[in-house]
Short mmCIF file of C-alpha atoms and ligand atoms in Angstrom, two decimals:
data_model
loop_
_atom_site.label_atom_id
_atom_site.label_comp_id
_atom_site.label_asym_id
_atom_site.label_seq_id
_atom_site.Cartn_x
_atom_site.Cartn_y
_atom_site.Cartn_z
CA MET M 1 175.01 80.72 115.86
CA LYS M 2 178.14 79.08 116.15
CA LEU M 3 178.27 75.26 116.24
CA HIS M 4 181.10 72.93 116.54
CA ASP M 5 179.53 70.28 114.24
CA SER M 6 177.94 72.29 111.39
CA GLY M 7 176.16 69.24 110.20
CA LEU M 8 173.57 69.16 112.96
CA PHE M 9 172.14 72.73 111.22
CA LYS M 10 169.66 71.11 109.09
CA GLN M 11 166.79 73.04 107.30
CA LEU M 12 165.41 69.89 105.46
CA ALA M 13 162.40 67.52 106.50
CA TYR M 14 163.52 63.64 107.03
CA ILE M 15 161.72 61.14 105.49
CA ASN M 16 162.66 57.40 104.92
CA GLY M 17 166.40 58.26 105.93
CA GLU M 18 166.15 60.99 103.04
CA TRP M 19 166.81 64.81 103.87
CA VAL M 20 163.84 66.48 102.00
CA SER M 21 163.06 69.90 100.59
CA ALA M 22 159.92 71.56 99.32
CA SER M 23 159.44 74.59 96.70
CA GLU M 24 157.65 76.35 99.31
CA THR M 25 159.90 77.00 102.71
CA LEU M 26 158.63 78.87 105.95
CA PRO M 27 161.26 81.29 107.93
CA VAL M 28 162.42 80.41 111.43
CA HIS M 29 162.87 83.40 113.64
CA ASN M 30 165.21 83.98 116.67
CA PRO M 31 162.77 85.32 119.37
CA ALA M 32 165.33 87.12 120.99
CA THR M 33 166.44 89.43 118.10
CA GLY M 34 163.69 88.76 115.33
CA LYS M 35 166.12 87.62 112.73
CA VAL M 36 165.48 85.01 110.53
CA ILE M 37 167.78 81.73 111.19
CA ALA M 38 166.64 79.39 108.83
CA HIS M 39 164.01 78.29 106.11
CA ILE M 40 161.92 74.97 106.60
CA PRO M 41 160.33 72.85 104.07
CA MET M 42 156.52 73.54 103.85
CA LEU M 43 155.69 70.04 102.91
CA GLY M 44 152.16 69.26 101.44
CA ALA M 45 149.62 66.28 102.06
CA SER M 46 151.55 63.94 99.75
CA GLU M 47 154.66 64.06 101.30
CA VAL M 48 153.10 63.42 104.82
CA ARG M 49 151.75 60.30 103.35
CA THR M 50 154.71 59.29 102.07
CA ALA M 51 156.48 59.45 105.53
CA ILE M 52 153.53 57.75 106.84
CA LYS M 53 154.35 54.80 104.11
CA ALA M 54 157.83 55.24 105.10
CA ALA M 55 157.08 54.29 108.79
CA GLU M 56 154.81 51.40 107.78
CA SER M 57 157.17 49.62 105.90
CA ALA M 58 159.98 50.20 108.42
CA PHE M 59 157.65 48.94 111.11
CA LYS M 60 157.89 45.14 109.89
CA SER M 61 161.47 45.10 110.54
CA TRP M 62 161.81 47.56 113.50
CA ARG M 63 159.08 45.42 115.64
CA ALA M 64 161.06 42.29 114.38
CA LYS M 65 164.29 43.31 116.12
CA THR M 66 164.94 42.05 119.70
CA ALA M 67 164.19 44.19 122.51
CA ALA M 68 168.29 44.38 123.32
CA GLU M 69 168.92 45.04 119.53
CA ARG M 70 166.41 48.14 119.84
CA SER M 71 167.95 49.06 123.25
CA THR M 72 171.27 49.33 121.76
CA LEU M 73 170.35 51.58 119.25
CA LEU M 74 168.66 54.19 121.47
CA ARG M 75 171.55 54.15 123.71
CA LYS M 76 173.95 54.96 121.01
CA TRP M 77 171.50 57.80 120.06
CA TYR M 78 171.21 58.91 123.85
CA ARG M 79 175.55 59.11 123.97
CA LEU M 80 175.34 60.96 120.43
CA ILE M 81 172.62 63.57 121.81
CA LEU M 82 174.97 63.88 125.14
CA ASP M 83 178.35 64.40 123.08
CA ASN M 84 176.35 67.01 121.14
CA GLN M 85 174.77 68.67 123.97
CA GLU M 86 176.35 71.98 123.40
CA ASP M 87 175.43 72.38 119.99
CA LEU M 88 171.98 71.10 120.50
CA ALA M 89 171.42 73.69 123.14
CA VAL M 90 172.63 76.67 121.08
CA LEU M 91 170.28 75.55 118.21
CA MET M 92 167.44 75.51 120.75
CA THR M 93 168.29 78.81 122.21
CA ALA M 94 168.59 80.37 118.87
CA GLU M 95 165.00 79.03 117.84
CA GLN M 96 163.28 79.10 121.35
CA GLY M 97 164.71 81.96 123.15
CA LYS M 98 165.45 79.99 126.58
CA GLN M 99 168.70 80.79 128.08
CA LEU M 100 171.48 78.49 127.54
CA THR M 101 171.66 76.75 130.96
CA GLU M 102 167.90 75.92 130.41
CA SER M 103 168.53 74.58 126.90
CA ARG M 104 171.59 72.61 128.00
CA GLY M 105 169.56 71.31 130.70
CA GLU M 106 166.42 70.31 128.45
CA VAL M 107 168.93 68.26 126.15
CA GLY M 108 170.05 66.40 129.18
CA TYR M 109 166.10 65.91 130.36
CA GLY M 110 165.25 64.69 126.83
CA ALA M 111 168.28 62.42 126.48
CA SER M 112 167.26 60.96 129.83
CA PHE M 113 164.04 59.48 128.28
CA ILE M 114 166.02 57.98 125.63
CA GLU M 115 168.18 56.30 128.10
CA TRP M 116 165.48 55.21 130.50
CA TYR M 117 163.47 53.76 127.46
CA ALA M 118 166.67 51.96 126.22
CA GLU M 119 166.33 49.81 129.40
CA GLU M 120 162.52 49.58 129.37
CA ALA M 121 162.68 48.30 125.88
CA LYS M 122 163.83 44.97 127.70
CA ARG M 123 160.79 44.99 130.27
CA ALA M 124 157.88 44.84 128.02
CA TYR M 125 156.66 42.06 130.16
CA GLY M 126 153.43 39.92 129.64
CA ASP M 127 151.70 37.60 131.84
CA LEU M 128 150.45 33.64 132.03
CA ILE M 129 147.03 33.58 133.51
CA PRO M 130 145.56 30.52 135.57
CA ALA M 131 142.99 29.26 133.05
CA ALA M 132 139.55 27.96 133.97
CA LYS M 133 140.18 24.78 132.46
CA SER M 134 143.22 22.39 133.00
CA SER M 135 143.53 21.94 129.20
CA GLN M 136 144.10 25.39 128.82
CA ARG M 137 146.68 28.14 129.34
CA ILE M 138 146.31 32.09 128.91
CA MET M 139 149.05 34.09 127.59
CA VAL M 140 149.19 37.91 127.41
CA THR M 141 151.72 39.47 125.69
CA ARG M 142 152.43 42.90 124.59
CA GLU M 143 153.08 44.27 120.94
CA PRO M 144 153.77 47.43 119.44
CA VAL M 145 150.74 49.84 118.40
CA GLY M 146 152.28 50.37 115.00
CA VAL M 147 152.83 53.56 113.33
CA VAL M 148 152.53 56.62 115.79
CA ALA M 149 152.16 60.43 114.94
CA ALA M 150 153.71 62.84 117.28
CA ILE M 151 152.91 66.38 117.40
CA THR M 152 155.01 68.46 119.57
CA PRO M 153 155.23 72.15 120.85
CA TRP M 154 157.53 75.08 120.67
CA ASN M 155 158.33 75.31 124.22
CA PHE M 156 160.43 72.16 124.84
CA PRO M 157 161.84 71.64 121.43
CA ASN M 158 163.96 68.59 122.10
CA ALA M 159 162.30 67.02 125.33
CA MET M 160 158.93 66.47 124.21
CA ILE M 161 160.45 64.87 121.11
CA ALA M 162 162.68 62.61 123.03
CA ARG M 163 159.61 61.61 125.63
CA LYS M 164 157.70 60.36 122.53
CA VAL M 165 159.87 58.68 120.38
CA ALA M 166 161.85 56.87 123.21
CA PRO M 167 158.79 54.88 124.41
CA ALA M 168 157.44 54.49 120.75
CA LEU M 169 160.96 53.29 119.41
CA ALA M 170 161.55 50.96 122.53
CA ALA M 171 157.98 49.54 122.11
CA GLY M 172 158.80 48.66 118.60
CA CYS M 173 156.57 51.32 117.02
CA THR M 174 157.97 53.78 114.08
CA ILE M 175 157.12 57.39 114.26
CA VAL M 176 155.93 60.40 111.92
CA ILE M 177 156.71 63.64 114.16
CA LYS M 178 155.89 67.24 113.49
CA PRO M 179 157.68 69.43 115.38
CA SER M 180 156.38 73.14 116.09
CA GLU M 181 157.21 75.03 112.80
CA LEU M 182 158.35 77.85 115.46
CA THR M 183 161.17 75.29 116.66
CA PRO M 184 161.99 72.53 114.15
CA LEU M 185 165.82 72.85 114.11
CA SER M 186 166.28 71.19 117.44
CA ALA M 187 164.01 68.23 115.78
CA PHE M 188 166.07 68.02 112.55
CA ALA M 189 169.19 68.05 114.70
CA MET M 190 168.00 64.84 116.66
CA ALA M 191 167.17 63.00 113.51
CA GLU M 192 170.43 63.85 112.10
CA LEU M 193 171.91 61.96 115.33
CA ALA M 194 169.56 59.41 115.19
CA GLN M 195 170.85 58.68 111.60
CA ARG M 196 174.28 58.54 112.91
CA ALA M 197 173.23 56.29 115.76
CA GLY M 198 172.24 53.83 112.89
CA ILE M 199 168.23 53.88 113.68
CA PRO M 200 167.04 52.49 110.09
CA ALA M 201 165.37 54.87 107.41
CA GLY M 202 161.73 55.11 108.02
CA VAL M 203 161.96 54.17 111.81
CA ILE M 204 161.84 58.41 112.63
CA ASN M 205 160.35 60.71 110.13
CA ILE M 206 160.14 64.62 110.43
CA VAL M 207 157.82 66.44 108.75
CA THR M 208 157.36 70.17 108.42
CA GLY M 209 154.50 72.33 107.01
CA ASP M 210 150.91 73.69 107.63
CA ALA M 211 150.00 72.72 110.88
CA ARG M 212 146.27 71.98 110.05
CA GLU M 213 147.21 70.35 107.00
CA VAL M 214 149.94 68.36 108.38
CA GLY M 215 147.64 67.37 111.44
CA ALA M 216 144.58 66.47 109.52
CA GLU M 217 146.66 64.04 107.23
CA LEU M 218 148.45 62.11 110.28
CA THR M 219 144.83 61.84 112.22
CA GLY M 220 143.19 61.02 108.86
CA SER M 221 145.27 58.05 108.18
CA SER M 222 144.07 54.56 108.87
CA ILE M 223 147.94 53.39 108.79
CA VAL M 224 148.51 55.71 111.90
CA ARG M 225 147.30 53.88 115.07
CA LYS M 226 148.41 56.28 117.58
CA LEU M 227 148.65 59.78 118.21
CA SER M 228 150.83 61.68 120.91
CA PHE M 229 150.27 65.21 121.11
CA THR M 230 151.48 68.09 123.69
CA GLY M 231 150.13 71.38 123.09
CA SER M 232 147.06 73.50 123.93
CA THR M 233 143.91 71.99 125.19
CA ALA M 234 141.66 73.58 122.24
CA VAL M 235 143.99 71.61 119.80
CA GLY M 236 144.16 68.40 121.76
CA LYS M 237 140.37 68.21 121.47
CA LEU M 238 140.39 68.96 117.73
CA LEU M 239 142.99 66.24 117.11
CA MET M 240 141.12 63.72 119.58
CA LYS M 241 137.56 64.32 117.46
CA GLN M 242 139.81 64.11 113.93
CA CYS M 243 141.41 60.37 115.39
CA ALA M 244 137.84 59.30 116.54
CA ASP M 245 137.14 58.08 112.81
CA SER M 246 139.76 55.57 112.70
CA VAL M 247 139.64 55.21 116.67
CA LYS M 248 143.32 55.72 117.32
CA LYS M 249 144.82 55.19 120.73
CA VAL M 250 145.47 58.71 121.91
CA SER M 251 147.76 60.14 124.34
CA LEU M 252 147.48 64.26 125.14
CA GLU M 253 149.48 66.43 127.48
CA LEU M 254 147.44 69.65 127.56
CA GLY M 255 147.12 72.85 129.15
CA GLY M 256 147.30 73.19 132.80
CA ASN M 257 146.05 75.82 135.73
CA ALA M 258 148.75 74.94 138.29
CA PRO M 259 147.89 76.09 141.65
CA PHE M 260 150.89 76.65 144.18
CA ILE M 261 149.75 76.95 147.74
CA VAL M 262 152.06 78.31 150.79
CA PHE M 263 150.41 77.48 153.88
CA ASP M 264 151.40 79.29 157.31
CA ASP M 265 153.72 76.51 158.47
CA ALA M 266 155.64 76.38 155.30
CA ASP M 267 159.37 77.39 155.09
CA ILE M 268 158.98 80.51 153.48
CA GLU M 269 162.46 80.90 152.10
CA GLN M 270 162.20 77.48 150.38
CA ALA M 271 158.71 78.41 149.04
CA VAL M 272 159.99 81.73 147.75
CA GLN M 273 162.83 79.40 145.56
CA GLY M 274 160.45 76.94 144.67
CA ALA M 275 157.70 79.44 143.22
CA ILE M 276 160.35 81.20 141.21
CA ALA M 277 161.66 78.06 139.89
CA SER M 278 157.94 76.95 138.97
CA LYS M 279 156.38 80.20 137.50
CA TYR M 280 159.64 81.64 135.61
CA ARG M 281 161.50 78.61 134.01
CA ASN M 282 161.14 79.09 130.18
CA SER M 283 159.93 82.51 130.87
CA GLY M 284 156.89 81.10 132.02
CA GLN M 285 156.02 78.98 129.17
CA THR M 286 155.57 75.52 130.24
CA CYS M 287 152.25 73.80 131.15
CA ILE M 288 153.29 73.15 134.49
CA CYS M 289 154.56 76.74 135.19
CA MET M 290 152.44 77.88 138.65
CA ASN M 291 149.78 79.95 137.22
CA ARG M 292 147.86 80.91 140.61
CA LEU M 293 149.97 81.43 144.10
CA PHE M 294 147.83 81.08 147.09
CA VAL M 295 149.34 82.29 150.11
CA GLN M 296 147.81 81.97 153.67
CA ASP M 297 146.96 85.23 155.40
CA GLY M 298 149.73 84.51 158.55
CA ILE M 299 152.51 84.65 156.12
CA TYR M 300 151.11 86.73 153.04
CA ASP M 301 152.66 89.86 153.49
CA GLU M 302 156.21 88.46 154.85
CA PHE M 303 156.02 86.02 151.56
CA ILE M 304 154.90 88.52 148.83
CA GLN M 305 157.90 90.71 149.98
CA LYS M 306 160.29 88.15 149.60
CA PHE M 307 158.87 86.76 146.52
CA SER M 308 158.49 90.11 144.74
CA GLU M 309 162.24 91.25 145.92
CA ALA M 310 163.76 88.16 144.42
CA VAL M 311 161.58 88.12 141.24
CA ALA M 312 162.94 91.77 140.67
CA LYS M 313 166.60 90.84 140.76
CA LEU M 314 165.90 88.28 137.67
CA THR M 315 167.76 89.59 134.89
CA LEU M 316 166.73 89.27 131.18
CA GLY M 317 168.61 88.99 127.78
CA PRO M 318 169.34 87.15 124.66
CA GLY M 319 170.44 83.67 125.58
CA LEU M 320 173.30 83.76 123.03
CA ASP M 321 174.93 86.99 124.20
CA GLY M 322 175.47 85.85 127.92
CA GLU M 323 174.16 84.57 131.20
CA PHE M 324 170.58 85.53 131.92
CA ASN M 325 168.03 84.47 134.29
CA GLN M 326 165.12 84.82 131.44
CA GLY M 327 164.86 85.16 127.78
CA PRO M 328 162.38 86.58 125.46
CA LEU M 329 158.65 85.32 124.93
CA ILE M 330 158.03 82.90 121.82
CA ASN M 331 156.09 85.36 119.61
CA GLU M 332 154.13 88.63 119.29
CA ALA M 333 150.86 86.76 120.28
CA ALA M 334 152.36 85.41 123.59
CA LEU M 335 153.61 88.91 124.20
CA ASN M 336 150.34 90.57 123.76
CA LYS M 337 148.46 87.45 125.62
CA THR M 338 150.87 88.51 128.67
CA LYS M 339 150.09 91.96 128.42
CA ASP M 340 146.39 91.19 128.47
CA PHE M 341 146.44 89.31 131.56
CA VAL M 342 148.17 91.97 133.33
CA GLU M 343 146.01 94.51 132.24
CA ASP M 344 142.86 92.71 133.22
CA ALA M 345 144.38 91.71 136.83
CA LEU M 346 145.12 95.42 137.36
CA ALA M 347 141.65 96.96 136.15
CA LYS M 348 140.43 94.24 138.57
CA LYS M 349 142.26 95.87 141.73
CA GLY M 350 145.42 93.65 141.38
CA ARG M 351 148.32 95.42 143.27
CA LEU M 352 151.82 95.57 141.17
CA LEU M 353 154.77 94.42 143.11
CA THR M 354 157.38 94.09 140.54
CA GLY M 355 157.54 94.14 136.69
CA GLY M 356 154.18 94.64 134.87
CA ARG M 357 155.31 95.69 131.19
CA ALA M 358 156.89 94.84 128.37
CA HIS M 359 161.00 95.14 129.01
CA SER M 360 163.31 98.09 127.96
CA LEU M 361 165.09 95.61 125.82
CA GLY M 362 162.17 95.62 123.40
CA GLY M 363 161.06 93.06 121.15
CA LEU M 364 159.37 89.80 123.02
CA PHE M 365 161.01 90.58 126.21
CA TYR M 366 158.52 91.19 129.09
CA GLU M 367 159.37 91.74 132.72
CA PRO M 368 158.99 89.08 135.59
CA THR M 369 155.96 90.27 137.20
CA VAL M 370 154.06 89.64 140.61
CA LEU M 371 150.64 91.10 141.30
CA ALA M 372 149.19 91.01 144.83
CA ASP M 373 145.71 90.77 146.02
CA ALA M 374 144.42 88.56 142.82
CA SER M 375 140.66 87.46 142.88
CA MET M 376 138.57 84.94 141.44
CA GLU M 377 137.22 87.50 139.11
CA MET M 378 140.49 87.83 137.16
CA LYS M 379 141.21 85.88 133.62
CA CYS M 380 144.48 84.81 135.37
CA TYR M 381 142.37 82.46 137.82
CA GLN M 382 140.69 80.44 134.88
CA ASP M 383 143.09 80.57 132.03
CA GLU M 384 146.45 79.58 131.55
CA ILE M 385 148.70 82.59 131.28
CA PHE M 386 151.88 80.90 129.76
CA GLY M 387 154.01 84.16 130.64
CA PRO M 388 156.15 85.70 133.17
CA VAL M 389 153.33 86.73 135.67
CA ALA M 390 152.48 85.39 139.08
CA PRO M 391 149.05 86.29 140.36
CA VAL M 392 149.23 86.26 144.13
CA PHE M 393 145.58 85.18 146.03
CA ARG M 394 145.20 85.36 149.74
CA PHE M 395 143.54 82.73 151.64
CA HIS M 396 142.49 81.65 155.16
CA TYR M 397 141.08 78.19 155.53
CA GLU M 398 142.80 74.89 154.08
CA GLU M 399 139.48 73.87 152.68
CA ASP M 400 138.71 77.32 150.86
CA VAL M 401 142.12 76.86 149.09
CA ILE M 402 141.47 73.33 148.04
CA ASN M 403 138.32 74.52 146.44
CA MET M 404 139.86 76.96 144.85
CA ALA M 405 142.55 75.04 143.40
CA ASN M 406 140.40 72.41 142.12
CA ASP M 407 137.85 75.02 140.70
CA THR M 408 139.34 74.62 137.14
CA ARG M 409 138.72 72.20 134.04
CA TYR M 410 142.45 71.81 134.11
CA GLY M 411 144.13 69.05 136.32
CA LEU M 412 147.96 68.94 135.18
CA ALA M 413 150.45 69.92 137.97
CA ALA M 414 149.89 71.55 141.46
CA TYR M 415 152.34 72.61 144.35
CA PHE M 416 152.08 73.26 147.96
CA TYR M 417 154.30 74.07 150.87
CA ALA M 418 153.71 72.77 154.32
CA ASN M 419 155.30 70.93 157.27
CA ASP M 420 152.24 69.28 159.20
CA LEU M 421 152.48 65.86 157.96
CA SER M 422 148.55 65.41 158.37
CA ARG M 423 148.07 68.37 156.22
CA VAL M 424 150.59 67.31 153.55
CA PHE M 425 148.66 63.97 153.11
CA ARG M 426 145.27 65.83 153.29
CA VAL M 427 146.00 68.22 150.63
CA ALA M 428 147.99 65.78 148.44
CA GLU M 429 145.12 63.55 148.15
CA ALA M 430 142.44 66.37 147.73
CA LEU M 431 144.20 68.30 144.80
CA GLU M 432 142.57 67.04 141.63
CA TYR M 433 145.72 66.81 139.54
CA GLY M 434 147.75 64.25 137.58
CA MET M 435 150.90 65.27 139.29
CA VAL M 436 151.42 67.10 142.84
CA ALA M 437 154.67 68.36 144.35
CA VAL M 438 155.16 68.93 148.33
CA ASN M 439 157.87 71.43 149.20
CA GLU M 440 159.38 71.40 145.73
CA GLY M 441 158.65 73.73 142.45
CA VAL M 442 160.11 71.24 139.91
CA LEU M 443 158.86 67.67 139.52
CA SER M 444 159.73 66.76 135.94
CA THR M 445 162.01 63.72 135.60
CA GLU M 446 162.04 60.61 133.37
CA VAL M 447 161.24 58.13 136.16
CA ALA M 448 158.15 59.50 137.23
CA PRO M 449 154.77 59.49 135.31
CA PHE M 450 154.04 62.94 133.53
CA GLY M 451 150.55 63.87 132.77
CA GLY M 452 147.17 65.40 133.92
CA VAL M 453 143.47 64.58 134.64
CA LYS M 454 140.24 66.54 133.46
CA GLU M 455 140.82 68.64 130.45
CA SER M 456 144.66 68.31 131.20
CA GLY M 457 144.86 64.92 128.99
CA ILE M 458 145.04 61.58 128.98
CA GLY M 459 147.69 59.05 129.40
CA ARG M 460 151.05 59.40 131.06
CA GLU M 461 154.76 60.01 129.76
CA GLY M 462 158.23 58.79 131.12
CA SER M 463 158.63 56.06 133.71
CA LYS M 464 157.68 52.31 133.45
CA TYR M 465 153.88 53.55 132.96
CA GLY M 466 154.94 55.39 129.56
CA LEU M 467 155.68 52.37 127.58
CA ASP M 468 152.23 51.05 127.86
CA GLU M 469 150.85 54.03 125.54
CA TYR M 470 152.88 52.44 122.91
CA LEU M 471 151.69 49.09 123.36
CA GLU M 472 148.41 46.80 122.98
CA MET M 473 147.73 43.75 124.87
CA LYS M 474 147.24 40.46 123.08
CA TYR M 475 145.51 37.56 124.91
CA VAL M 476 146.15 34.27 123.41
CA LEU M 477 144.33 30.99 124.68
CA LEU M 478 146.15 28.04 124.39
CA GLY M 479 143.73 24.91 124.15
CA GLY M 480 144.07 20.92 124.26
CA ILE M 481 146.76 20.50 126.77
CA ASN M 482 146.34 17.13 127.77
CA ALA M 483 147.13 15.52 131.06
CA PRO M 484 149.89 12.84 131.01
C1 SIN G 1 155.31 70.95 129.27
O1 SIN G 1 155.57 72.20 129.60
O2 SIN G 1 154.65 70.59 128.41
C2 SIN G 1 156.66 69.96 129.75
C3 SIN G 1 157.25 70.36 131.05
C4 SIN G 1 158.19 69.47 131.63
O3 SIN G 1 158.32 68.25 131.00
O4 SIN G 1 158.68 69.58 132.56
#
């Protein structure tokens, strides 16, 4: 791993503006090679409490800054992130395994949230409401929630942090972040750049350690007033329960089971490209990756042929060694889970069109896979695959495919390809999902609200709505205003 600026390679936690070690450490592996690339501190409960206290004392002065002052600091951080995009991408590829092109894209994507919220910081508007009495005025102001805890996943080691920290800081909150112990280096490098940007000590804190212990400390603290979490539905539910005792505000971005529907009237070439972009981004390891591909009768054979031919051409390799389309999975558990989904589908009469096994590169590489003739009995119909496997279901009627698409406890992202205008509106309105992409395979952007319904989560990230998650409304009644 060669960096232009070796100061970005940190293996220490960041609390109250200081870099902190611990007697016990945890190794970080490169999933493409299995090699240990760093050791990070295993902090205990008392260090996490120190970080929370630091965020609490920094909150007083941070919230007192003007929105313009906070905005300027966020913008400086944004610039430094872009100036160091290549190093941040190399660090990310080393710890996460995604290809360098994807890592560069993610650093840019993460930075876009910081720039967006540098602007939105100035737009935390309130209201003046006509009162029932002429002697009264009703004011509504919006105030920062307070100390925020963020627990972030390994699949987007930079952007999922940026998407939480930027609105939190813009609103005037301070934050304690627990990045995934699998991908902490991107988080430390972002903290280093935040420090260089002049973001004051205590405003951003990064703690690493045992996920359960750190999570319990963050959710159990009455100082922490909000939790923002991205990860699995199972862990999200647990954290939500833990937050109940102190009635914290929560934002949860959880699992998905995205349908990707291709209707007979779709542009097949575009649908093939969209399906590849949706399914194989980050080797299938995103919450919004297409999980079930539904193709209508009339174009089924043509579509699966074109799609599987294109998937068979995807190349695999370690991201730091060259340009490939796909990297490894994150760890052994992810590899085994992927194998299990494929074995289950094949045992239930799935037809393998391409892939279907671990790649000859060995390690954590798995071949991009397409399975035709998928059915509702298969595990992939109900559960999130989180790997490079596309099961294709055949359907005949629009109504049936809507029912199947909605037949899940999840409701994060859905995609469909169609050209008939009436169908476009009908289907977009019928899908029970927080996000729907029509004739597009990628929908993430800082300007739109990202989030799900049902067991896919609560709250939205990004866009003008994302700021509300870090603000509380205050109603102030002004009385005794006399007429002249
Ligand atoms: C996720 O997988 O959780 C995030 C994906 C995105 O922001 O595009």
